[in-house]
C-alpha positions as a Markdown table, in Angstrom:
| # | Residue | x | y | z |
|---|---|---|---|---|
| 1 | Met | 28.7 | 8.7 | -20.7 |
| 2 | Phe | 25.7 | 6.1 | -21.3 |
| 3 | Val | 26.7 | 3.3 | -18.7 |
| 4 | Asp | 28.0 | 6.3 | -16.4 |
| 5 | Asp | 23.8 | 7.8 | -16.7 |
| 6 | Leu | 22.4 | 4.1 | -16.2 |
| 7 | Leu | 24.5 | 3.4 | -13.7 |
| 8 | Ile | 24.2 | 6.7 | -11.5 |
| 9 | Arg | 20.2 | 6.8 | -12.2 |
| 10 | Tyr | 19.9 | 2.7 | -11.2 |
| 11 | Ala | 22.0 | 3.5 | -8.4 |
| 12 | Ile | 19.7 | 6.6 | -7.0 |
| 13 | Phe | 16.2 | 4.3 | -8.0 |
| 14 | Ile | 17.8 | 0.9 | -6.4 |
| 15 | Gly | 18.8 | 2.8 | -3.1 |
| 16 | Ala | 15.5 | 4.7 | -2.7 |
| 17 | Thr | 13.3 | 1.3 | -4.1 |
| 18 | Leu | 15.2 | -0.7 | -1.0 |
| 19 | Ile | 14.2 | 1.8 | 1.7 |
| 20 | Leu | 10.3 | 2.4 | 0.3 |
| 21 | Leu | 9.8 | -1.2 | 0.1 |
| 22 | Arg | 12.2 | -3.3 | 2.5 |
| 23 | Leu | 12.4 | -0.7 | 5.6 |
| 24 | Ile | 9.2 | 0.7 | 5.2 |
| 25 | Phe | 6.9 | -1.2 | 3.5 |
| 26 | Phe | 7.9 | -4.6 | 4.5 |
| 27 | Arg | 8.0 | -3.7 | 8.2 |
| 28 | Val | 4.8 | -2.6 | 8.2 |
| 29 | Ser | 3.4 | -5.3 | 5.7 |
| 30 | Pro | 6.0 | -8.4 | 6.0 |
| 31 | Asn | 4.2 | -10.2 | 2.8 |
| 32 | Arg | 7.3 | -11.5 | 0.9 |
| 33 | Glu | 5.6 | -12.1 | -2.3 |
| 34 | Ala | 4.3 | -8.7 | -2.5 |
| 35 | Tyr | 7.5 | -7.3 | -1.5 |
| 36 | Phe | 9.4 | -9.8 | -4.2 |
| 37 | Ser | 6.5 | -8.8 | -7.1 |
| 38 | Leu | 7.1 | -5.1 | -6.0 |
| 39 | Phe | 10.6 | -4.8 | -6.3 |
| 40 | Met | 10.8 | -6.6 | -9.7 |
| 41 | Phe | 8.0 | -5.0 | -11.1 |
| 42 | Gly | 10.0 | -1.6 | -10.4 |
| 43 | Asn | 13.1 | -2.5 | -11.9 |
| 44 | Gly | 11.6 | -3.9 | -15.0 |
| 45 | Val | 9.7 | -0.5 | -15.3 |
| 46 | Phe | 13.0 | 1.6 | -15.0 |
| 47 | Ile | 15.0 | -0.9 | -17.5 |
| 48 | Ile | 12.4 | -0.7 | -19.6 |
| 49 | Thr | 11.7 | 3.0 | -19.8 |
| 50 | Tyr | 15.3 | 3.9 | -19.7 |
| 51 | Leu | 16.0 | 1.7 | -22.7 |
| 52 | Leu | 12.7 | 3.0 | -24.4 |
| 53 | His | 13.8 | 6.8 | -23.2 |
| 54 | Ser | 16.4 | 6.9 | -26.3 |
| 55 | Ile | 13.2 | 6.5 | -28.7 |
| 56 | Glu | 10.8 | 9.4 | -28.6 |
| 57 | Ile | 8.3 | 9.0 | -26.4 |
| 58 | Ser | 6.8 | 11.2 | -24.1 |
| 59 | Met | 6.2 | 10.6 | -20.1 |
| 60 | Gly | 2.9 | 10.1 | -20.8 |
| 61 | Phe | 3.4 | 8.0 | -22.9 |
| 62 | Ala | 5.6 | 5.7 | -20.9 |
| 63 | Phe | 3.7 | 6.0 | -17.7 |
| 64 | Gly | 0.4 | 4.7 | -19.6 |
| 65 | Leu | 1.9 | 1.9 | -21.2 |
| 66 | Phe | 3.0 | 0.4 | -17.9 |
| 67 | Ala | -0.1 | 1.8 | -16.4 |
| 68 | Val | -2.0 | -0.6 | -19.2 |
| 69 | Phe | 0.9 | -3.5 | -17.9 |
| 70 | Ser | 0.2 | -3.1 | -14.4 |
| 71 | Met | -3.4 | -3.3 | -15.0 |
| 72 | Leu | -2.7 | -6.7 | -17.6 |
| 73 | Arg | -0.8 | -7.9 | -14.7 |
| 74 | Tyr | -2.5 | -7.3 | -11.4 |
| 75 | Arg | -6.2 | -7.0 | -12.3 |
| 76 | Thr | -7.0 | -10.3 | -11.3 |
| 77 | Glu | -5.0 | -10.4 | -8.5 |
| 78 | Thr | -6.3 | -9.1 | -4.7 |
| 79 | Leu | -4.2 | -6.1 | -3.5 |
| 80 | Thr | -5.0 | -4.1 | -0.7 |
| 81 | Leu | -4.6 | -0.3 | -1.1 |
| 82 | Arg | -1.1 | 0.0 | 0.7 |
| 83 | Glu | 0.1 | -2.7 | -1.8 |
| 84 | Met | -1.6 | -1.0 | -4.8 |
| 85 | Thr | 0.1 | 2.4 | -3.1 |
| 86 | Tyr | 3.6 | 0.9 | -3.5 |
| 87 | Leu | 3.3 | -0.2 | -6.5 |
| 88 | Phe | 2.2 | 3.0 | -7.4 |
| 89 | Ile | 5.1 | 4.6 | -6.0 |
| 90 | Thr | 7.6 | 2.6 | -6.7 |
| 91 | Ile | 6.5 | 2.9 | -11.0 |
| 92 | Val | 6.5 | 6.5 | -10.3 |
| 93 | Leu | 10.0 | 5.9 | -8.9 |
| 94 | Ala | 11.1 | 3.7 | -11.8 |
| 95 | Leu | 9.7 | 6.8 | -14.4 |
| 96 | Met | 11.4 | 9.1 | -12.6 |
| 97 | Cys | 14.4 | 8.1 | -12.6 |
| 98 | Ala | 14.8 | 6.6 | -15.5 |
| 99 | Val | 13.7 | 9.6 | -17.9 |
| 100 | Ala | 13.3 | 12.7 | -15.8 |
| 101 | Lys | 15.7 | 15.7 | -17.4 |
| 102 | Ile | 16.9 | 16.6 | -14.3 |
| 103 | Ser | 20.0 | 16.9 | -12.4 |
| 104 | Phe | 21.5 | 13.7 | -10.2 |
| 105 | Phe | 21.3 | 16.0 | -7.1 |
| 106 | Glu | 17.6 | 17.2 | -7.4 |
| 107 | Leu | 16.2 | 13.7 | -8.7 |
| 108 | Thr | 17.9 | 12.1 | -5.5 |
| 109 | Ala | 16.3 | 14.8 | -3.4 |
| 110 | Ile | 12.5 | 14.4 | -5.0 |
| 111 | Thr | 13.2 | 10.3 | -4.4 |
| 112 | Val | 14.1 | 11.2 | -0.4 |
| 113 | Val | 11.0 | 13.1 | -0.1 |
| 114 | Ile | 8.9 | 10.9 | -1.8 |
| 115 | Val | 10.5 | 8.0 | 0.9 |
| 116 | Val | 10.5 | 10.2 | 3.5 |
| 117 | Leu | 6.5 | 10.9 | 2.8 |
| 118 | Ala | 5.6 | 7.4 | 3.0 |
| 119 | Ala | 7.5 | 6.9 | 6.1 |
| 120 | Met | 6.0 | 9.8 | 7.8 |
| 121 | Ala | 2.3 | 8.2 | 6.1 |
| 122 | Glu | 3.1 | 4.9 | 8.0 |
| 123 | Thr | 3.4 | 6.2 | 11.3 |
| 124 | Gln | 1.1 | 7.8 | 13.8 |
| 125 | Thr | 1.9 | 10.8 | 12.3 |
| 126 | Phe | -0.4 | 11.3 | 9.6 |
| 127 | Ala | -3.5 | 9.4 | 11.3 |
| 128 | Ser | -4.0 | 6.9 | 14.1 |
| 129 | Thr | -3.9 | 3.1 | 13.1 |
| 130 | Ile | -7.2 | 1.7 | 13.1 |
| 131 | Val | -7.7 | -2.1 | 12.4 |
| 132 | Glu | -10.7 | -3.4 | 10.9 |
| 133 | Arg | -11.7 | -6.8 | 12.2 |
| 134 | Lys | -15.3 | -8.5 | 11.0 |
| 135 | Ile | -16.7 | -10.8 | 13.5 |
| 136 | Ala | -20.1 | -12.8 | 13.9 |
| 137 | Tyr | -22.0 | -11.8 | 17.4 |
| 138 | Asp | -24.0 | -14.2 | 19.1 |
| 139 | Arg | -26.5 | -11.4 | 20.7 |
| 140 | Ile | -28.9 | -9.6 | 18.4 |
| 141 | Asp | -30.4 | -7.8 | 21.5 |
| 142 | Lys | -27.4 | -5.8 | 22.6 |
| 143 | Ile | -27.2 | -4.2 | 18.7 |
| 144 | His | -30.0 | -1.8 | 19.4 |
| 145 | Pro | -28.7 | 2.0 | 19.5 |
| 146 | Glu | -29.8 | 2.7 | 23.0 |
| 147 | His | -27.7 | -0.4 | 24.1 |
| 148 | Arg | -24.4 | 0.6 | 21.8 |
| 149 | Gln | -22.1 | 1.4 | 25.2 |
| 150 | Glu | -23.4 | -1.6 | 26.7 |
| 151 | Leu | -22.3 | -3.8 | 23.6 |
| 152 | Ile | -18.9 | -2.1 | 23.4 |
| 153 | Ala | -17.7 | -2.8 | 26.8 |
| 154 | Glu | -19.1 | -6.3 | 26.2 |
| 155 | Leu | -16.9 | -6.9 | 23.6 |
| 156 | Arg | -13.9 | -5.1 | 24.8 |
| 157 | Glu | -13.8 | -7.7 | 27.3 |
| 158 | Arg | -14.7 | -10.5 | 25.2 |
| 159 | Thr | -11.9 | -9.5 | 22.5 |
| 160 | Gly | -9.3 | -7.6 | 24.7 |
| 161 | Val | -8.9 | -4.6 | 22.3 |
| 162 | Ser | -10.1 | -1.1 | 22.3 |
| 163 | Ile | -13.2 | -0.7 | 20.3 |
| 164 | Val | -13.6 | 3.1 | 18.5 |
| 165 | Lys | -16.6 | 2.3 | 16.2 |
| 166 | Ile | -18.8 | -0.5 | 15.3 |
| 167 | Glu | -20.8 | -0.8 | 12.3 |
| 168 | Val | -24.0 | -3.5 | 12.4 |
| 169 | Gly | -23.8 | -5.8 | 9.2 |
| 170 | Lys | -26.2 | -8.6 | 8.3 |
| 171 | Ile | -28.7 | -9.6 | 11.0 |
| 172 | Asp | -29.9 | -13.3 | 10.8 |
| 173 | Phe | -32.5 | -13.8 | 13.6 |
| 174 | Leu | -33.1 | -17.3 | 12.6 |
| 175 | Ile | -29.9 | -18.3 | 14.6 |
| 176 | Gly | -29.9 | -14.9 | 16.5 |
| 177 | Ser | -26.3 | -13.8 | 14.9 |
| 178 | Val | -25.3 | -10.6 | 13.7 |
| 179 | Ser | -21.8 | -9.5 | 11.6 |
| 180 | Leu | -20.5 | -6.8 | 13.0 |
| 181 | Thr | -17.4 | -4.8 | 12.5 |
| 182 | Leu | -15.2 | -3.4 | 14.3 |
| 183 | Phe | -12.8 | -0.9 | 14.4 |
| 184 | Cys | -9.9 | -1.2 | 16.7 |
| 185 | Ser | -7.1 | 1.3 | 17.7 |
| 186 | Asp | -3.8 | -0.3 | 18.4 |
C-alpha cells in the first residue's frame, strides 16, 4: 500500500510538474537552468515531504521548512518574479501531492486547476503582454511633457516597437542624454 500510494502521488506530481514547467514555463522563459532547478527542487520537496509525512508534523511546519530551505538556496540568486512564482507553484504542488489527505481524484483535479490557471495566466486572457526596455536617449529637449507625443513617435520610428508608456529616469545634462524606460506591447 505504501508503494502504491507513493507511486500514484508521485505520478500526479510529475505529470503536473512536467506540464507546468516544460509546456508552460519553458515555452515562455526558455531558461534551461531555471527549468532544471525548479524541476529538481520540486522533486526534492516532494520526496522529503512524503518521507516526513509518516512523522507527525503539520502541513504548516513542512511548508515553513521548505520555505526556509528555498530562502537559503535562492537568497543570492537573481530570480525573476515569474521564476519565483513558478518556484512557489512547484513547492505547493509538491507539498500538496505528498501530504494532502484527499482522494487521488481530488488531488488530480486540484493540480489540473492549478496548471490550467498558470497556462491561462501566461496568455493574453488575463493581461496583455507588456515588455519593459531601458534605453539611453540622446535628446533631452524632447522629454518635456508637452513633447511626449513627439518623443513616442520618434522612439517608435527608431526602435520599431509599439510603445505604450514612457518613464523618464536619470537625466545627464553634461552629455545631453536621459535614461528612459519604455513599456512596449507585443
